[in-house]
Amino acid sequence: MAQEVFDQVQLVLREIEGSQPRTEDELEQFRIRFLGSKNIIKPLFGEIKNISNDRKKEFGQLINSAKVAAENKYLEINEKLEEASLGRSVEAIDLTKPGFPIQRGSRHPVSIVMNEMIEIFSRIGFTVAEDREIEDDWHNFTAMNTPEDHPARDMQDTFYLKNSVTRLLRTHTSSVQARTMTAQKPPIRIIAPGRVYRNETISARSHCQFHQIEGLYIDKEVSFADMKQTLLYFAREMYGVETDIRLRPSYFPFTEPSAEMDVYLGLADERSKKLTKGTGWLEVLGCGMVDPQVLENCGIDSEVYTGYAFGIGIERSAMQRYNISDIRSIFENDIRFLRQFVSA
Ligand code: PHE
């Protein structure tokens, strides 16, 4: 009895070894017979209980080798057939056809808007100056006429580096003004794009990180009128040729006089209404004449030179341009959000 089942397994094993499926159909028949859910090896496993103890192990191994042989043969033939069919299709490929399109990456909406602004200022002679995001207290605050205990430090609370009260994440790109003025002699005409940080609660409208472009122009006899004309040029390039601007008096420790610039988006559509809180005017930047004290702090003679500076927030323009309602989506890097800018 026992020998009979041994022989049966041997027969199956030989059958497996002897089979040579040549087509996909034949291979499928092979699979069903030896590996399918009702394969012919399965019932043989059930015979183990009828085998005497001293031959159980031997039987188990034999039957297992049949199963492994079937699996190996299947994989081997399958691979051969696949190769063959690939070979056939390679012959059929038309090499003159255009390739499959490769999905392109996309620029981040902040980069798109930032590059556009850089481009606009480059056309009138501003060059790009970039500098560090981890700043020291002097360049971010003190040089910019915001000494310790100045209330303006409260408005720009930031993140300090561990074990250091003097190293911080810059709160504005104005720190690059100080960096540039201490390193270069006037005339200076730069823009400084980059990321800035503030210790603020994250919400749909504000974030602890965002981007700015700083502008700085220092020369002899630079006037407020020069600044206004430059900013009007910027607004019209960026928001449309008919765009109106207005300068509202404001306060910054490092400029005197200071202003905030709004551009007129109008109230024609719901989006502009919402974005401008029903006024039609969107605030886009802070600006002013560089305070003589700042020039002196950076080693520039304020009797000889004057200048203006401005700082543009980038997120707000990006949100306006692309109808983004929540600033958080700008920093989440959700691929579904980013893909929308592929062709931009
Ligand atoms: N640094 C100011 C801010 O972050 C903007 C600004 C820059 C204002 C330059 C005037 C001149 O709010």
XYZ file of C-alpha atoms and ligand atoms in Angstrom:
356
model
C 0.000 0.000 0.000
C 2.662 2.417 1.077
C 4.817 1.627 -1.914
C 1.909 2.306 -4.187
C 1.588 5.935 -3.085
C 5.349 6.372 -3.334
C 5.086 5.167 -6.925
C 2.242 7.544 -7.598
C 4.308 10.508 -6.511
C 7.221 9.304 -8.622
C 4.898 9.177 -11.604
C 3.720 12.745 -11.013
C 7.304 13.903 -10.655
C 8.260 12.294 -13.947
C 5.255 13.801 -15.623
C 6.276 17.256 -14.432
C 9.827 16.772 -15.611
C 8.637 15.480 -18.945
C 6.163 18.238 -19.738
C 7.185 20.965 -22.124
C 4.398 23.534 -22.441
C 5.043 25.476 -25.627
C 2.251 28.014 -25.629
C 0.493 30.097 -23.066
C -2.500 27.783 -23.245
C -0.374 24.734 -22.616
C 1.322 26.474 -19.722
C -2.055 27.303 -18.253
C -3.058 23.611 -18.533
C 0.163 22.725 -16.733
C -0.563 25.237 -14.010
C -4.086 23.951 -13.447
C -2.916 20.310 -13.304
C -0.001 20.761 -10.925
C -0.499 24.093 -9.129
C -4.172 24.991 -9.426
C -6.622 24.792 -6.551
C -7.585 21.239 -7.574
C -4.093 20.083 -8.545
C -3.176 16.413 -8.531
C -0.436 16.739 -5.921
C -2.763 17.985 -3.205
C -4.579 14.691 -2.486
C -1.207 12.957 -2.168
C -0.388 15.158 0.829
C -3.463 13.600 2.458
C -1.800 10.174 2.175
C 0.896 11.084 4.683
C -1.268 9.801 7.539
C -1.318 6.315 5.977
C 2.476 6.071 5.780
C 4.339 4.270 8.546
C 6.204 6.569 10.877
C 9.670 5.518 9.742
C 8.943 6.536 6.117
C 6.822 9.638 6.777
C 9.736 12.011 6.441
C 10.937 10.470 3.211
C 7.434 10.623 1.755
C 7.003 14.220 2.824
C 10.232 15.219 1.129
C 9.351 13.401 -2.074
C 5.969 14.970 -2.378
C 7.393 18.378 -1.606
C 9.994 17.964 -4.319
C 7.166 17.322 -6.783
C 5.507 20.541 -5.768
C 8.749 22.532 -6.008
C 9.527 20.963 -9.395
C 6.128 22.063 -10.687
C 6.625 25.599 -9.394
C 10.090 25.894 -10.877
C 9.052 24.557 -14.221
C 6.125 26.931 -14.330
C 8.298 29.969 -13.602
C 10.951 28.864 -16.074
C 8.535 28.305 -18.954
C 6.597 31.434 -18.135
C 9.755 33.509 -18.365
C 10.717 31.914 -21.682
C 7.298 32.591 -23.173
C 7.374 36.193 -21.975
C 10.788 36.741 -23.487
C 9.634 35.281 -26.731
C 6.564 37.485 -26.901
C 8.687 40.515 -26.031
C 11.038 39.571 -28.844
C 8.139 39.511 -31.249
C 6.871 42.898 -30.084
C 10.347 44.451 -30.321
C 10.363 43.558 -33.992
C 7.003 45.233 -34.318
C 8.037 48.516 -32.661
C 8.090 51.483 -34.997
C 11.233 53.307 -33.974
C 10.208 56.427 -35.829
C 7.184 56.934 -33.578
C 7.386 59.576 -30.837
C 8.143 58.151 -27.383
C 5.734 57.837 -24.487
C 5.334 61.162 -22.741
C 7.282 61.408 -19.497
C 5.433 63.285 -16.818
C 7.272 66.501 -16.109
C 7.813 67.972 -12.697
C 6.313 71.333 -11.936
C 7.377 74.544 -10.342
C 5.941 75.431 -6.988
C 3.452 78.330 -7.209
C 5.668 80.345 -4.865
C 8.651 79.819 -7.180
C 6.617 80.768 -10.231
C 5.542 84.069 -8.697
C 8.960 84.726 -7.176
C 10.735 84.157 -10.500
C 8.327 86.463 -12.218
C 9.017 89.229 -9.705
C 12.777 88.715 -10.023
C 12.415 88.949 -13.775
C 10.459 92.215 -13.524
C 13.095 93.881 -11.340
C 15.993 92.435 -13.362
C 14.715 94.353 -16.365
C 15.374 97.652 -14.582
C 18.817 96.804 -13.280
C 18.262 95.073 -9.940
C 20.558 92.123 -9.288
C 19.749 89.194 -7.021
C 21.419 88.987 -3.619
C 20.753 85.908 -1.526
C 21.745 85.313 2.033
C 21.324 83.085 5.064
C 18.059 82.144 6.739
C 19.762 81.581 10.094
C 20.684 85.136 10.969
C 22.200 86.911 13.895
C 20.409 89.402 16.008
C 22.446 92.319 14.642
C 21.611 91.902 10.952
C 17.962 91.020 11.507
C 17.137 93.623 14.166
C 19.818 95.894 15.575
C 21.328 97.133 12.312
C 17.796 97.639 11.038
C 17.194 100.145 13.781
C 15.294 97.726 15.987
C 17.396 97.539 19.151
C 16.612 95.150 21.962
C 13.516 96.192 23.893
C 12.122 97.907 20.824
C 8.394 97.121 20.664
C 8.709 96.218 16.972
C 10.529 93.067 18.033
C 7.261 91.854 19.435
C 5.585 92.095 16.047
C 8.289 89.928 14.567
C 8.758 87.275 17.204
C 10.771 84.403 15.781
C 12.539 81.136 16.549
C 15.842 81.273 18.373
C 18.464 78.587 18.073
C 18.935 76.363 21.087
C 21.474 77.742 23.543
C 21.770 80.982 21.626
C 20.006 84.283 22.092
C 21.799 85.816 19.122
C 21.099 83.217 16.423
C 17.616 83.202 15.020
C 15.576 82.437 11.923
C 15.295 85.722 10.044
C 11.925 87.413 10.303
C 12.275 89.331 7.061
C 14.591 89.591 4.081
C 15.533 93.070 5.351
C 18.501 91.355 7.014
C 19.981 91.107 3.499
C 19.921 94.922 3.363
C 22.340 94.979 6.292
C 24.426 92.168 4.797
C 24.724 93.981 1.471
C 25.335 97.487 2.794
C 28.129 96.324 5.067
C 29.799 94.451 2.208
C 29.317 96.748 -0.788
C 29.726 100.409 -1.589
C 26.880 102.401 -3.200
C 25.427 102.527 -5.731
C 23.566 99.432 -4.570
C 20.586 98.071 -6.445
C 19.547 94.605 -5.284
C 16.583 92.374 -4.740
C 16.786 89.589 -2.161
C 14.271 86.760 -2.481
C 13.943 84.119 0.183
C 12.208 82.397 3.012
C 11.455 84.073 6.321
C 10.013 82.892 9.636
C 7.797 84.177 12.396
C 6.539 82.666 15.571
C 2.902 82.744 14.572
C -0.003 80.394 14.957
C -0.598 78.559 11.715
C -3.996 79.201 10.148
C -5.548 79.520 6.701
C -4.179 83.064 6.458
C -0.864 82.993 8.292
C 2.024 80.609 8.661
C 5.260 80.404 10.620
C 7.178 80.499 7.334
C 6.654 82.456 4.140
C 8.596 84.211 1.375
C 9.552 87.781 0.631
C 11.464 89.737 -1.943
C 13.431 92.609 -0.537
C 14.426 95.551 -2.694
C 17.150 98.063 -1.899
C 18.398 101.001 -3.898
C 21.110 103.286 -2.475
C 22.718 106.101 -4.428
C 23.139 109.855 -4.416
C 19.884 111.793 -4.573
C 17.452 108.887 -4.556
C 13.989 110.218 -3.774
C 10.587 108.983 -2.663
C 9.350 109.768 -6.179
C 11.924 107.323 -7.608
C 10.580 104.658 -5.297
C 6.976 105.322 -6.188
C 7.670 105.180 -9.919
C 9.610 101.920 -9.555
C 6.815 100.332 -7.538
C 4.197 101.514 -10.010
C 6.213 99.884 -12.796
C 6.360 96.671 -10.753
C 2.613 96.692 -10.039
C 1.723 97.201 -13.687
C 4.059 94.451 -14.891
C 2.794 92.065 -12.244
C -0.927 92.785 -11.993
C -1.763 94.353 -15.365
C -0.992 97.532 -17.333
C -3.935 99.496 -15.964
C -3.275 98.689 -12.318
C -3.545 101.544 -9.842
C -1.539 101.690 -6.645
C -1.855 103.629 -3.439
C 0.730 104.289 -0.756
C -0.627 104.390 2.779
C 1.533 105.939 5.516
C 2.911 103.231 7.773
C 5.676 102.536 10.221
C 8.839 100.438 10.010
C 11.822 101.064 12.288
C 14.234 100.995 9.349
C 12.502 103.374 6.931
C 11.446 107.004 7.284
C 8.974 107.878 5.922
C 7.349 104.454 5.552
C 4.403 103.281 3.532
C 2.427 100.223 2.574
C 1.479 99.746 -1.017
C -1.889 98.397 -2.141
C -2.812 97.480 -5.687
C -6.349 97.932 -6.946
C -7.936 94.644 -7.978
C -11.428 96.063 -8.152
C -14.699 94.641 -6.926
C -15.959 93.183 -10.181
C -15.698 89.541 -9.099
C -16.367 87.656 -5.891
C -12.760 86.550 -5.566
C -11.372 90.082 -5.530
C -14.103 91.168 -3.161
C -13.192 88.445 -0.722
C -9.448 88.885 -1.045
C -9.607 92.641 -0.537
C -12.201 92.407 2.218
C -14.641 94.424 0.163
C -12.297 97.373 -0.469
C -10.904 96.413 -3.871
C -7.379 97.120 -2.577
C -4.844 94.355 -1.895
C -1.845 95.071 0.302
C 1.276 93.735 -1.385
C 4.344 95.363 0.156
C 5.943 97.586 2.771
C 8.400 100.276 1.722
C 10.063 103.552 2.595
C 13.175 105.682 2.471
C 16.045 103.928 4.221
C 16.445 105.505 7.666
C 19.754 107.449 7.855
C 20.503 105.576 11.060
C 20.429 102.284 9.146
C 22.895 103.661 6.590
C 25.199 104.771 9.405
C 24.859 101.410 11.204
C 26.110 99.756 8.033
C 28.942 102.193 7.394
C 27.363 104.303 4.641
C 27.570 108.096 4.867
C 23.979 109.302 5.241
C 25.002 112.851 4.326
C 26.025 111.675 0.880
C 23.669 108.794 0.160
C 19.967 108.179 0.321
C 17.896 105.213 -0.762
C 14.670 103.319 -0.637
C 13.756 99.792 0.341
C 10.714 97.588 -0.001
C 9.620 94.117 1.052
C 7.066 92.173 -0.967
C 5.156 89.217 0.445
C 5.044 86.444 -2.123
C 2.410 84.058 -0.774
C -0.376 86.591 -0.979
C 0.273 87.202 -4.666
C 0.537 83.482 -5.367
C -2.743 82.878 -3.556
C -4.398 85.677 -5.495
C -3.036 84.485 -8.823
C -3.954 80.818 -8.389
C -7.047 81.183 -6.251
C -5.498 79.350 -3.300
C -7.675 79.852 -0.261
C -5.508 78.296 2.443
C -1.841 79.229 2.899
C -1.144 75.834 4.478
C -1.554 74.050 1.163
C 1.518 75.961 -0.053
C 3.720 74.174 2.468
C 2.139 70.719 2.643
C 3.692 69.442 -0.580
C 0.655 67.402 -1.413
C 1.387 66.080 -4.888
C -2.237 66.606 -5.975
C -1.873 70.306 -5.196
C 1.545 70.656 -6.836
C 0.574 68.831 -10.058
C -1.887 71.572 -10.884
C 1.001 73.850 -11.808
C 2.604 71.490 -14.322
C 2.062 73.611 -17.394
C 2.643 76.893 -15.648
N 10.638 94.017 6.413
C 9.310 94.513 6.372
C 8.359 93.385 6.804
O 8.749 92.251 6.801
C 8.945 95.007 4.986
C 9.756 96.186 4.557
C 10.923 96.014 3.854
C 9.324 97.465 4.855
C 11.665 97.116 3.435
C 10.053 98.566 4.446
C 11.205 98.376 3.742
O 7.220 93.625 7.162
